[in-house]
């Protein structure tokens, strides 16, 4: 029962953190491209309820992804490494999308903000990190 409460509190905290930083996840890369502070992306995101919730839901799902890895691989310790792998791949996918966005702006292929979708790349990165964690710990489990 205490574990359930602990994970629910962690989900709520990460959801709130995701809600608070979602504008920065869009504004920071676009400001980097423009060279000045731009809030255009967050204004676009405010128009769509679904796009407004994708980053908080993605951040809040990380403890559930960890529980999935724990259930599949029968982990007993090294939980910090699982969180590290999940967050690292999420950030790698997010930064990959930023790089693609910058290249699209430079080449003139991207001209509107409807093609940004940083939240989806973050979500796919977290899911990929979960699958990568399962693979890594299954291989370690097999060798032991």
PDB file of C-alpha atoms in Angstrom:
ATOM      1  CA  UNK A   1       0.000   0.000   0.000  1.00  0.00           C
ATOM      2  CA  UNK A   2       2.829   2.392   0.838  1.00  0.00           C
ATOM      3  CA  UNK A   3       4.492   1.643  -2.530  1.00  0.00           C
ATOM      4  CA  UNK A   4       1.280   2.536  -4.370  1.00  0.00           C
ATOM      5  CA  UNK A   5       1.030   5.853  -2.537  1.00  0.00           C
ATOM      6  CA  UNK A   6       4.713   6.528  -3.241  1.00  0.00           C
ATOM      7  CA  UNK A   7       4.247   5.969  -6.983  1.00  0.00           C
ATOM      8  CA  UNK A   8       1.035   8.016  -7.125  1.00  0.00           C
ATOM      9  CA  UNK A   9       2.795  10.930  -5.421  1.00  0.00           C
ATOM     10  CA  UNK A  10       5.738  10.580  -7.827  1.00  0.00           C
ATOM     11  CA  UNK A  11       3.365  10.528 -10.821  1.00  0.00           C
ATOM     12  CA  UNK A  12       1.618  13.688  -9.613  1.00  0.00           C
ATOM     13  CA  UNK A  13       4.919  15.478  -8.928  1.00  0.00           C
ATOM     14  CA  UNK A  14       6.349  14.574 -12.345  1.00  0.00           C
ATOM     15  CA  UNK A  15       3.082  15.597 -14.024  1.00  0.00           C
ATOM     16  CA  UNK A  16       3.244  19.008 -12.339  1.00  0.00           C
ATOM     17  CA  UNK A  17       6.916  19.377 -13.312  1.00  0.00           C
ATOM     18  CA  UNK A  18       6.028  18.459 -16.902  1.00  0.00           C
ATOM     19  CA  UNK A  19       3.232  21.025 -16.877  1.00  0.00           C
ATOM     20  CA  UNK A  20       5.552  23.726 -15.547  1.00  0.00           C
ATOM     21  CA  UNK A  21       8.382  23.117 -18.033  1.00  0.00           C
ATOM     22  CA  UNK A  22       6.336  22.403 -21.158  1.00  0.00           C
ATOM     23  CA  UNK A  23       6.594  25.946 -22.491  1.00  0.00           C
ATOM     24  CA  UNK A  24      10.384  25.818 -22.091  1.00  0.00           C
ATOM     25  CA  UNK A  25      10.606  22.557 -24.035  1.00  0.00           C
ATOM     26  CA  UNK A  26       9.085  24.377 -27.011  1.00  0.00           C
ATOM     27  CA  UNK A  27      10.388  27.923 -26.535  1.00  0.00           C
ATOM     28  CA  UNK A  28      14.014  27.052 -25.794  1.00  0.00           C
ATOM     29  CA  UNK A  29      14.794  25.324 -29.119  1.00  0.00           C
ATOM     30  CA  UNK A  30      12.891  27.873 -31.169  1.00  0.00           C
ATOM     31  CA  UNK A  31      14.601  30.737 -29.318  1.00  0.00           C
ATOM     32  CA  UNK A  32      17.910  29.022 -30.048  1.00  0.00           C
ATOM     33  CA  UNK A  33      17.124  28.963 -33.753  1.00  0.00           C
ATOM     34  CA  UNK A  34      15.862  32.548 -33.836  1.00  0.00           C
ATOM     35  CA  UNK A  35      18.691  33.881 -31.667  1.00  0.00           C
ATOM     36  CA  UNK A  36      16.271  35.802 -29.436  1.00  0.00           C
ATOM     37  CA  UNK A  37      13.580  34.869 -26.905  1.00  0.00           C
ATOM     38  CA  UNK A  38      10.563  33.605 -28.809  1.00  0.00           C
ATOM     39  CA  UNK A  39       7.255  32.593 -27.213  1.00  0.00           C
ATOM     40  CA  UNK A  40       5.496  31.790 -30.441  1.00  0.00           C
ATOM     41  CA  UNK A  41       5.622  28.027 -29.907  1.00  0.00           C
ATOM     42  CA  UNK A  42       3.971  28.113 -26.503  1.00  0.00           C
ATOM     43  CA  UNK A  43       1.230  30.340 -27.947  1.00  0.00           C
ATOM     44  CA  UNK A  44       0.599  27.727 -30.639  1.00  0.00           C
ATOM     45  CA  UNK A  45       0.555  24.922 -28.062  1.00  0.00           C
ATOM     46  CA  UNK A  46      -2.035  26.784 -25.977  1.00  0.00           C
ATOM     47  CA  UNK A  47      -4.518  26.428 -28.845  1.00  0.00           C
ATOM     48  CA  UNK A  48      -4.661  22.640 -28.537  1.00  0.00           C
ATOM     49  CA  UNK A  49      -5.678  20.849 -25.326  1.00  0.00           C
ATOM     50  CA  UNK A  50      -4.112  17.585 -26.485  1.00  0.00           C
ATOM     51  CA  UNK A  51      -0.776  19.220 -27.313  1.00  0.00           C
ATOM     52  CA  UNK A  52      -0.962  21.044 -23.982  1.00  0.00           C
ATOM     53  CA  UNK A  53      -1.173  17.734 -22.087  1.00  0.00           C
ATOM     54  CA  UNK A  54       1.329  15.598 -23.998  1.00  0.00           C
ATOM     55  CA  UNK A  55       4.456  16.664 -22.069  1.00  0.00           C
ATOM     56  CA  UNK A  56       2.908  16.483 -18.559  1.00  0.00           C
ATOM     57  CA  UNK A  57       1.419  13.063 -19.328  1.00  0.00           C
ATOM     58  CA  UNK A  58       4.744  11.924 -20.785  1.00  0.00           C
ATOM     59  CA  UNK A  59       6.647  12.991 -17.672  1.00  0.00           C
ATOM     60  CA  UNK A  60       4.021  11.464 -15.389  1.00  0.00           C
ATOM     61  CA  UNK A  61       4.230   8.130 -17.204  1.00  0.00           C
ATOM     62  CA  UNK A  62       7.913   7.552 -16.364  1.00  0.00           C
ATOM     63  CA  UNK A  63       7.211   5.832 -12.988  1.00  0.00           C
ATOM     64  CA  UNK A  64       4.743   3.547 -14.768  1.00  0.00           C
ATOM     65  CA  UNK A  65       7.369   2.744 -17.391  1.00  0.00           C
ATOM     66  CA  UNK A  66       9.804   1.961 -14.567  1.00  0.00           C
ATOM     67  CA  UNK A  67       7.262  -0.372 -12.969  1.00  0.00           C
ATOM     68  CA  UNK A  68       6.859  -2.102 -16.327  1.00  0.00           C
ATOM     69  CA  UNK A  69      10.628  -2.629 -16.576  1.00  0.00           C
ATOM     70  CA  UNK A  70      10.711  -3.840 -12.978  1.00  0.00           C
ATOM     71  CA  UNK A  71       7.905  -6.334 -13.602  1.00  0.00           C
ATOM     72  CA  UNK A  72       9.372  -7.710 -16.836  1.00  0.00           C
ATOM     73  CA  UNK A  73      12.986  -7.987 -15.659  1.00  0.00           C
ATOM     74  CA  UNK A  74      12.438  -8.797 -11.960  1.00  0.00           C
ATOM     75  CA  UNK A  75      14.732  -5.960 -10.832  1.00  0.00           C
ATOM     76  CA  UNK A  76      15.704  -5.858  -7.194  1.00  0.00           C
ATOM     77  CA  UNK A  77      18.063  -2.876  -7.183  1.00  0.00           C
ATOM     78  CA  UNK A  78      19.711  -0.427  -9.629  1.00  0.00           C
ATOM     79  CA  UNK A  79      16.429   1.441 -10.111  1.00  0.00           C
ATOM     80  CA  UNK A  80      18.356   4.676 -10.624  1.00  0.00           C
ATOM     81  CA  UNK A  81      19.969   3.243 -13.734  1.00  0.00           C
ATOM     82  CA  UNK A  82      16.553   2.467 -15.232  1.00  0.00           C
ATOM     83  CA  UNK A  83      15.383   6.042 -14.668  1.00  0.00           C
ATOM     84  CA  UNK A  84      18.671   7.309 -16.132  1.00  0.00           C
ATOM     85  CA  UNK A  85      18.265   5.214 -19.289  1.00  0.00           C
ATOM     86  CA  UNK A  86      14.626   6.277 -19.745  1.00  0.00           C
ATOM     87  CA  UNK A  87      15.321   9.991 -19.251  1.00  0.00           C
ATOM     88  CA  UNK A  88      18.519   9.888 -21.332  1.00  0.00           C
ATOM     89  CA  UNK A  89      16.837   8.375 -24.370  1.00  0.00           C
ATOM     90  CA  UNK A  90      13.940  10.811 -24.016  1.00  0.00           C
ATOM     91  CA  UNK A  91      16.335  13.752 -24.018  1.00  0.00           C
ATOM     92  CA  UNK A  92      18.274  12.245 -26.929  1.00  0.00           C
ATOM     93  CA  UNK A  93      15.094  11.933 -29.021  1.00  0.00           C
ATOM     94  CA  UNK A  94      14.045  15.478 -28.026  1.00  0.00           C
ATOM     95  CA  UNK A  95      17.444  16.901 -29.000  1.00  0.00           C
ATOM     96  CA  UNK A  96      17.354  14.888 -32.249  1.00  0.00           C
ATOM     97  CA  UNK A  97      14.041  16.592 -33.092  1.00  0.00           C
ATOM     98  CA  UNK A  98      15.512  19.986 -32.231  1.00  0.00           C
ATOM     99  CA  UNK A  99      18.394  19.294 -34.612  1.00  0.00           C
ATOM    100  CA  UNK A 100      15.980  18.179 -37.349  1.00  0.00           C
ATOM    101  CA  UNK A 101      13.898  21.310 -36.732  1.00  0.00           C
ATOM    102  CA  UNK A 102      16.964  23.563 -36.998  1.00  0.00           C
ATOM    103  CA  UNK A 103      18.028  21.844 -40.223  1.00  0.00           C
ATOM    104  CA  UNK A 104      14.496  22.243 -41.587  1.00  0.00           C
ATOM    105  CA  UNK A 105      14.470  25.953 -40.775  1.00  0.00           C
ATOM    106  CA  UNK A 106      17.872  26.458 -42.404  1.00  0.00           C
ATOM    107  CA  UNK A 107      16.909  24.574 -45.554  1.00  0.00           C
ATOM    108  CA  UNK A 108      13.489  26.241 -45.716  1.00  0.00           C
ATOM    109  CA  UNK A 109      11.499  22.997 -45.470  1.00  0.00           C
ATOM    110  CA  UNK A 110       9.813  23.941 -42.184  1.00  0.00           C
ATOM    111  CA  UNK A 111       8.014  27.245 -42.104  1.00  0.00           C
ATOM    112  CA  UNK A 112       5.313  26.799 -39.479  1.00  0.00           C
ATOM    113  CA  UNK A 113       5.077  25.578 -35.905  1.00  0.00           C
ATOM    114  CA  UNK A 114       2.600  22.797 -36.618  1.00  0.00           C
ATOM    115  CA  UNK A 115       5.536  20.572 -37.519  1.00  0.00           C
ATOM    116  CA  UNK A 116       7.394  20.989 -34.208  1.00  0.00           C
ATOM    117  CA  UNK A 117       5.994  18.063 -32.132  1.00  0.00           C
ATOM    118  CA  UNK A 118       8.764  17.977 -29.524  1.00  0.00           C
ATOM    119  CA  UNK A 119       6.445  16.242 -27.030  1.00  0.00           C
ATOM    120  CA  UNK A 120       5.942  13.230 -29.278  1.00  0.00           C
ATOM    121  CA  UNK A 121       9.678  12.747 -29.655  1.00  0.00           C
ATOM    122  CA  UNK A 122      10.116  12.957 -25.887  1.00  0.00           C
ATOM    123  CA  UNK A 123       7.387  10.340 -25.409  1.00  0.00           C
ATOM    124  CA  UNK A 124       8.887   8.002 -28.026  1.00  0.00           C
ATOM    125  CA  UNK A 125      12.285   8.471 -26.387  1.00  0.00           C
ATOM    126  CA  UNK A 126      10.894   7.421 -23.002  1.00  0.00           C
ATOM    127  CA  UNK A 127       9.250   4.364 -24.567  1.00  0.00           C
ATOM    128  CA  UNK A 128      12.484   3.495 -26.379  1.00  0.00           C
ATOM    129  CA  UNK A 129      14.389   3.901 -23.104  1.00  0.00           C
ATOM    130  CA  UNK A 130      11.969   1.484 -21.468  1.00  0.00           C
ATOM    131  CA  UNK A 131      12.515  -1.109 -24.180  1.00  0.00           C
ATOM    132  CA  UNK A 132      16.275  -0.540 -24.044  1.00  0.00           C
ATOM    133  CA  UNK A 133      16.241  -1.026 -20.266  1.00  0.00           C
ATOM    134  CA  UNK A 134      14.341  -4.279 -20.656  1.00  0.00           C
ATOM    135  CA  UNK A 135      16.856  -5.521 -23.223  1.00  0.00           C
ATOM    136  CA  UNK A 136      19.866  -4.533 -21.121  1.00  0.00           C
ATOM    137  CA  UNK A 137      18.577  -6.085 -17.918  1.00  0.00           C
ATOM    138  CA  UNK A 138      17.345  -9.236 -19.638  1.00  0.00           C
ATOM    139  CA  UNK A 139      20.846  -9.739 -21.077  1.00  0.00           C
ATOM    140  CA  UNK A 140      22.402  -9.106 -17.643  1.00  0.00           C
ATOM    141  CA  UNK A 141      19.873 -11.476 -16.061  1.00  0.00           C
ATOM    142  CA  UNK A 142      20.687 -14.177 -18.624  1.00  0.00           C
ATOM    143  CA  UNK A 143      24.451 -13.915 -17.992  1.00  0.00           C
ATOM    144  CA  UNK A 144      24.065 -14.123 -14.219  1.00  0.00           C
TER     145      UNK A 144
END
